[in-house]
Amino acid sequence: MLTLDRHIWFRVIKGYVLVLAILLSIFSLMAFVNELDMVGRGTYGIADAALNVLLTAPGRMVELAPATALMGSIIGLGELAAGHELIAMLALGISPLRIGWSVTGTGLLLMVAVVGLQESVAPYTDQLAFKRRVLATSGLESFRTEQGFWTRDDHRFIKVHQVVDGRIPSEIEIYEFDDRGRLRLATWAERADTQDPHQWVLLEAVQRIFEGNTVVTKRLPSLPWDVSLMPAQVELLVLPVEILSLSALYQHVSYLKETGQNVERLEMKLWQEFSMPLSTLVMVIVAIPFVFGPLREATAGKRILHGSLLGAAFHFISHIAAHLGTILHLNAALTVLSPIAVLCGVAFWLYRRLG
């Protein structure tokens, strides 16, 4: 059976590669066309746009994983059916469920690959692409280093030592000088609350006011900070949640919960990202009845068409459910996992019909 499993894995994985290559090419071309709108701003050129599309390819692969799993499995199994290899396997007494289990193994491999890309590769390349584009289009010099973020605002010098989880500026120092160049105010804060983009709040701040030969120290649990940074600087400090890793997004949501802030939208996003590998695996399981079930006599084109319609329907229903869940304040996990559970139910019903 191991030889047979390897043969099935090879055919199905070959289907994954073919579908991923086609989908990735189409969506990358669309991304490149969109990216051309940015060409000409600052020093951003066509080569930068092409590199941006290349760097964001891993993230695009994660988004395309469920569609790849569904279509790749249908094509791989379809090739086996077209060559009468499936009939030969059934004639040898191998049940459709056993063949399905072998195909599910490739789904598990794809699931692991999605988790790896989602957690390790895609966030790094997405953030690199984002920072390169912001710096090129804004015309700013790179001012964010491993040692921290330095900037100047008139008489104020600001240093941010760290940006936790890509979203929370922490260990912030602000030095303010008077017109004669004398230090007037020095502020240190543990972190900044950036939920309001126009009014950041410094938390656990210590402020030292220099008046002649005296220094007055104030300890403040919170201190409003009018964000005086340029939009490009803010973008570099506070990365979009869409390009955070799964673990960073989880930690960010946990932090917002601890500080009593509204996390409904972010929690929905977290569960969408968390369920992506599971959706990929379920798509592989759903693809199997396309070859053994009611569509076994259909042409390859018809099977692919039905698979495309099913994948598109699942994609739109999942997104509509997430939006409705946010509006109606529904449980995020229940909202995101419900369409997957329904899909599992459909797959189970089709498997029962296979006997």
Coordinates of C-alpha atoms in Angstrom, one line a residue:
M1 CA 0.0 0.0 0.0
L2 CA 2.9 2.4 0.6
T3 CA 3.8 2.3 -3.1
L4 CA 0.2 3.0 -4.0
D5 CA 0.1 5.9 -1.5
R6 CA 3.2 7.4 -3.0
H7 CA 1.7 7.2 -6.4
I8 CA -1.5 8.9 -5.3
W9 CA 0.5 11.6 -3.4
F10 CA 2.6 12.3 -6.4
R11 CA -0.4 12.8 -8.7
V12 CA -2.3 15.0 -6.2
I13 CA 0.8 17.1 -5.2
K14 CA 1.4 17.6 -9.0
G15 CA -2.2 18.9 -9.2
Y16 CA -1.4 21.3 -6.2
V17 CA 1.7 22.6 -8.0
L18 CA -0.2 23.1 -11.3
V19 CA -3.1 24.9 -9.7
L20 CA -0.9 27.1 -7.4
A21 CA 1.3 28.1 -10.4
I22 CA -1.8 29.2 -12.4
L23 CA -3.6 31.0 -9.6
L24 CA -0.4 32.6 -8.2
S25 CA 0.5 33.9 -11.7
I26 CA -3.0 35.4 -12.2
F27 CA -3.2 37.0 -8.8
S28 CA 0.4 38.2 -8.9
L29 CA -0.3 39.9 -12.3
M30 CA -3.3 41.6 -10.8
A31 CA -1.2 42.7 -7.8
F32 CA 1.4 44.1 -10.1
V33 CA -1.2 46.1 -12.0
N34 CA -2.4 47.5 -8.8
E35 CA 1.1 48.3 -7.7
L36 CA 1.7 50.3 -10.8
D37 CA -0.5 53.0 -9.3
M38 CA 2.3 53.6 -6.7
V39 CA 5.1 53.9 -9.4
G40 CA 6.4 57.5 -9.6
R41 CA 5.8 58.4 -6.0
G42 CA 9.1 59.2 -4.4
T43 CA 11.7 56.9 -5.6
Y44 CA 9.3 54.0 -6.2
G45 CA 9.9 52.5 -9.6
I46 CA 8.7 49.6 -11.7
A47 CA 11.5 47.4 -10.3
D48 CA 10.3 48.2 -6.8
A49 CA 6.8 47.2 -7.8
A50 CA 8.0 43.9 -9.2
L51 CA 10.0 43.2 -6.1
N52 CA 7.0 44.1 -3.9
V53 CA 4.9 41.5 -5.8
L54 CA 7.6 38.9 -5.5
L55 CA 8.0 39.5 -1.7
T56 CA 4.3 39.3 -1.1
A57 CA 4.0 36.0 -3.0
P58 CA 4.2 33.8 0.1
G59 CA 1.2 35.6 1.7
R60 CA -0.7 35.2 -1.5
M61 CA 0.1 31.5 -1.5
V62 CA -1.5 31.2 2.0
E63 CA -4.6 33.0 0.8
L64 CA -4.9 30.7 -2.2
A65 CA -4.2 27.5 -0.2
P66 CA -7.9 26.4 0.2
A67 CA -8.6 26.9 -3.5
T68 CA -5.3 25.1 -4.4
A69 CA -6.3 22.2 -2.2
L70 CA -9.7 21.8 -3.7
M71 CA -8.8 22.2 -7.4
G72 CA -5.4 20.4 -7.1
S73 CA -7.1 17.3 -5.5
I74 CA -9.8 17.3 -8.2
I75 CA -7.2 17.5 -11.0
G76 CA -4.9 14.9 -9.4
L77 CA -7.6 12.4 -8.8
G78 CA -9.1 13.2 -12.2
E79 CA -5.9 12.2 -13.9
L80 CA -6.0 8.9 -12.0
A81 CA -9.6 8.4 -13.2
A82 CA -8.8 9.3 -16.8
G83 CA -6.0 6.7 -16.9
H84 CA -8.4 4.1 -15.4
E85 CA -6.0 3.7 -12.5
L86 CA -8.8 4.3 -10.0
I87 CA -10.9 1.5 -11.6
A88 CA -7.9 -0.8 -11.3
M89 CA -7.5 0.1 -7.6
L90 CA -11.1 -0.5 -6.9
A91 CA -10.9 -3.9 -8.8
L92 CA -8.0 -4.8 -6.5
G93 CA -10.4 -4.4 -3.5
I94 CA -9.1 -1.0 -2.4
S95 CA -12.1 1.0 -1.1
P96 CA -12.8 4.6 -2.1
L97 CA -12.4 5.5 1.6
R98 CA -8.9 4.0 1.6
I99 CA -8.0 6.0 -1.5
G100 CA -9.6 9.1 0.2
W101 CA -7.4 8.6 3.3
S102 CA -4.3 8.5 1.1
V103 CA -5.4 11.8 -0.5
T104 CA -6.1 13.3 2.9
G105 CA -2.4 12.6 3.7
T106 CA -1.4 15.2 1.1
G107 CA -3.9 17.6 2.6
L108 CA -2.2 17.2 6.0
L109 CA 1.2 18.0 4.3
L110 CA -0.4 21.1 2.6
M111 CA -1.8 22.1 6.0
V112 CA 1.6 22.0 7.6
A113 CA 3.1 24.0 4.7
V114 CA 0.4 26.6 5.2
V115 CA 1.1 26.9 8.9
G116 CA 4.9 27.3 8.2
L117 CA 4.3 30.0 5.5
Q118 CA 1.7 31.7 7.7
E119 CA 3.9 31.9 10.8
S120 CA 7.5 32.1 9.5
V121 CA 7.8 33.3 5.9
A122 CA 4.8 35.4 4.8
P123 CA 4.9 37.9 7.8
Y124 CA 8.6 38.6 7.3
T125 CA 8.4 39.1 3.5
D126 CA 5.1 41.0 3.7
Q127 CA 6.6 43.4 6.4
L128 CA 9.8 43.8 4.4
A129 CA 7.7 44.7 1.2
F130 CA 5.6 47.1 3.2
K131 CA 8.5 49.0 4.8
R132 CA 10.4 49.2 1.5
R133 CA 7.3 50.7 -0.2
V134 CA 6.6 53.2 2.6
L135 CA 10.2 54.4 2.6
A136 CA 10.4 54.6 -1.2
T137 CA 7.1 56.4 -1.7
S138 CA 7.6 58.8 1.2
G139 CA 11.2 59.7 0.2
L140 CA 12.3 59.3 3.8
E141 CA 15.6 57.9 4.8
S142 CA 15.7 54.7 6.8
F143 CA 15.5 55.7 10.4
R144 CA 14.3 52.4 12.0
T145 CA 17.2 50.2 13.0
E146 CA 17.8 47.2 15.3
Q147 CA 18.5 49.6 18.1
G148 CA 15.2 51.5 17.8
F149 CA 13.4 54.2 15.9
W150 CA 14.7 57.8 16.1
T151 CA 12.9 60.9 14.8
R152 CA 12.7 64.6 15.3
D153 CA 9.7 66.9 15.6
D154 CA 10.7 70.6 15.8
H155 CA 12.2 70.9 19.3
R156 CA 11.4 67.3 20.3
F157 CA 13.5 64.2 19.8
I158 CA 11.7 60.9 20.0
K159 CA 13.1 57.4 20.4
V160 CA 11.1 54.2 20.3
H161 CA 13.2 51.3 21.5
Q162 CA 10.8 48.5 20.5
V163 CA 7.6 47.9 18.6
V164 CA 6.0 44.9 20.3
D165 CA 4.1 42.5 18.0
G166 CA 4.5 45.0 15.2
R167 CA 1.8 47.3 16.6
I168 CA 2.7 48.6 20.1
P169 CA 5.5 51.2 20.4
S170 CA 7.2 50.6 23.8
E171 CA 10.0 52.1 25.8
I172 CA 9.5 55.5 24.4
E173 CA 11.7 58.5 25.2
I174 CA 10.8 62.1 24.3
Y175 CA 13.2 65.0 24.9
E176 CA 11.9 68.5 24.4
F177 CA 14.2 71.5 24.2
D178 CA 13.4 75.3 24.4
D179 CA 14.4 77.9 21.8
R180 CA 17.8 78.3 23.4
G181 CA 18.6 74.6 23.1
R182 CA 18.1 73.8 26.8
L183 CA 16.4 70.6 27.9
R184 CA 12.9 71.5 29.1
L185 CA 11.1 68.2 29.4
A186 CA 12.0 64.6 29.3
T187 CA 9.4 61.9 29.2
W188 CA 9.7 58.1 29.3
A189 CA 6.8 55.8 28.8
E190 CA 6.5 52.0 29.0
R191 CA 4.3 51.9 25.9
A192 CA 1.8 53.8 23.7
D193 CA -1.9 53.0 23.1
T194 CA -2.3 53.6 19.3
Q195 CA -6.0 52.7 18.9
D196 CA -6.9 56.3 18.1
P197 CA -4.5 57.3 15.2
H198 CA -4.9 61.0 16.0
Q199 CA -4.5 60.8 19.8
W200 CA -2.0 58.3 21.1
V201 CA -1.8 57.8 24.8
L202 CA 1.5 57.2 26.7
L203 CA 1.0 54.6 29.4
E204 CA 3.0 54.3 32.7
A205 CA 4.8 57.6 31.9
V206 CA 7.5 59.3 33.9
Q207 CA 7.9 63.0 33.1
R208 CA 10.8 65.2 34.3
I209 CA 10.3 69.0 34.0
F210 CA 13.6 71.0 34.2
E211 CA 13.1 74.5 35.7
G212 CA 16.4 76.2 36.4
N213 CA 18.3 74.1 38.8
T214 CA 15.3 72.1 39.9
V215 CA 13.8 69.0 38.4
V216 CA 10.2 68.1 39.0
T217 CA 9.3 64.4 38.5
K218 CA 5.7 63.3 37.7
R219 CA 4.5 59.7 37.4
L220 CA 1.4 59.4 35.2
P221 CA -0.5 56.2 34.5
S222 CA -1.6 57.7 31.2
L223 CA -0.5 60.8 29.3
P224 CA -2.2 62.0 26.0
W225 CA 0.3 62.4 23.2
D226 CA -0.6 64.4 20.1
V227 CA 0.9 62.3 17.4
S228 CA 3.4 64.6 15.7
L229 CA 4.9 62.0 13.4
M230 CA 4.5 62.0 9.7
P231 CA 2.0 59.5 8.3
A232 CA 4.9 57.4 6.8
Q233 CA 6.6 57.3 10.2
V234 CA 3.4 56.2 11.9
E235 CA 3.0 53.4 9.2
L236 CA 6.4 52.2 9.9
L237 CA 5.8 52.1 13.7
V238 CA 2.3 50.6 13.6
L239 CA 2.2 47.8 11.0
P240 CA -1.2 46.8 9.5
V241 CA -2.7 43.7 11.2
E242 CA -3.0 42.0 7.8
I243 CA 0.8 41.5 7.7
L244 CA 1.3 40.4 11.3
S245 CA 2.2 36.7 12.0
L246 CA -0.5 34.6 13.7
S247 CA 1.3 34.6 17.0
A248 CA 1.9 38.4 16.9
L249 CA -1.8 39.0 16.1
Y250 CA -2.8 36.7 19.0
Q251 CA -0.6 38.6 21.4
H252 CA -1.9 41.9 20.1
V253 CA -5.5 40.8 20.6
S254 CA -4.6 39.5 24.1
Y255 CA -3.0 42.9 25.0
L256 CA -6.1 44.8 23.8
K257 CA -8.3 42.6 25.8
E258 CA -6.3 43.0 28.9
T259 CA -6.5 46.8 28.5
G260 CA -10.3 46.6 28.0
Q261 CA -10.3 47.7 24.4
N262 CA -12.7 46.6 21.6
V263 CA -11.2 43.6 19.8
E264 CA -14.2 42.2 17.9
R265 CA -12.9 43.0 14.4
L266 CA -9.4 41.8 15.2
E267 CA -10.6 38.7 17.0
M268 CA -12.6 37.8 13.8
K269 CA -9.5 38.4 11.8
L270 CA -7.5 36.2 14.2
W271 CA -9.9 33.3 13.9
Q272 CA -10.0 33.7 10.1
E273 CA -6.2 33.3 10.0
F274 CA -6.3 30.5 12.6
S275 CA -8.8 28.5 10.5
M276 CA -7.0 28.8 7.2
P277 CA -5.0 25.5 7.5
L278 CA -8.2 23.8 8.7
S279 CA -10.1 25.1 5.7
T280 CA -7.3 23.8 3.4
L281 CA -7.6 20.3 4.8
V282 CA -11.4 20.3 4.6
M283 CA -11.2 21.4 0.9
V284 CA -9.1 18.3 0.2
I285 CA -11.6 16.0 1.9
V286 CA -14.5 17.6 0.0
A287 CA -12.7 17.2 -3.3
I288 CA -12.6 13.4 -3.1
P289 CA -16.4 12.7 -3.7
F290 CA -16.0 14.8 -6.9
V291 CA -14.3 11.8 -8.5
F292 CA -16.0 8.9 -6.7
G293 CA -19.5 10.5 -6.2
P294 CA -22.2 11.7 -8.5
L295 CA -19.7 13.5 -10.8
R296 CA -17.5 10.4 -11.4
E297 CA -18.9 10.1 -15.0
A298 CA -18.5 13.8 -15.7
T299 CA -15.7 15.3 -17.8
A300 CA -12.7 16.9 -16.1
G301 CA -13.9 20.3 -17.1
K302 CA -17.2 19.8 -15.5
R303 CA -15.6 18.6 -12.3
I304 CA -13.3 21.6 -12.2
L305 CA -16.2 23.9 -12.9
H306 CA -18.2 22.5 -10.0
G307 CA -15.2 22.6 -7.7
S308 CA -14.6 26.3 -8.6
L309 CA -18.2 27.2 -7.9
L310 CA -18.0 25.3 -4.5
G311 CA -14.7 27.1 -3.6
A312 CA -16.0 30.5 -4.6
A313 CA -19.3 29.9 -2.7
F314 CA -17.4 28.9 0.5
H315 CA -15.1 31.9 0.2
F316 CA -18.0 34.4 -0.1
I317 CA -20.1 32.8 2.5
S318 CA -17.2 32.7 5.0
H319 CA -16.5 36.4 4.4
I320 CA -20.1 37.4 4.6
A321 CA -20.5 35.4 7.8
A322 CA -17.4 37.2 9.3
H323 CA -18.8 40.6 8.5
L324 CA -22.2 39.8 9.9
G325 CA -20.6 38.3 13.0
T326 CA -18.8 41.6 13.6
I327 CA -21.9 43.7 13.0
L328 CA -24.1 41.5 15.2
H329 CA -21.4 41.0 17.9
L330 CA -21.5 37.2 17.5
N331 CA -18.8 34.8 18.9
A332 CA -15.8 35.0 16.6
A333 CA -14.8 31.4 16.8
L334 CA -18.4 30.2 16.2
T335 CA -18.9 32.6 13.3
V336 CA -15.7 31.6 11.5
L337 CA -15.9 27.9 12.1
S338 CA -19.6 27.5 11.2
P339 CA -19.1 27.5 7.4
I340 CA -16.3 25.0 7.8
A341 CA -18.5 22.8 9.9
V342 CA -21.2 23.0 7.3
L343 CA -18.7 22.0 4.6
C344 CA -17.6 19.0 6.8
G345 CA -21.3 18.0 7.1
V346 CA -21.7 18.1 3.3
A347 CA -18.5 16.0 2.9
F348 CA -19.7 13.5 5.5
W349 CA -23.1 13.1 3.6
L350 CA -21.3 12.6 0.3
Y351 CA -19.0 10.0 1.9
R352 CA -22.0 8.1 3.2
R353 CA -23.4 8.0 -0.3
L354 CA -20.2 6.4 -1.5
G355 CA -20.7 3.6 1.0

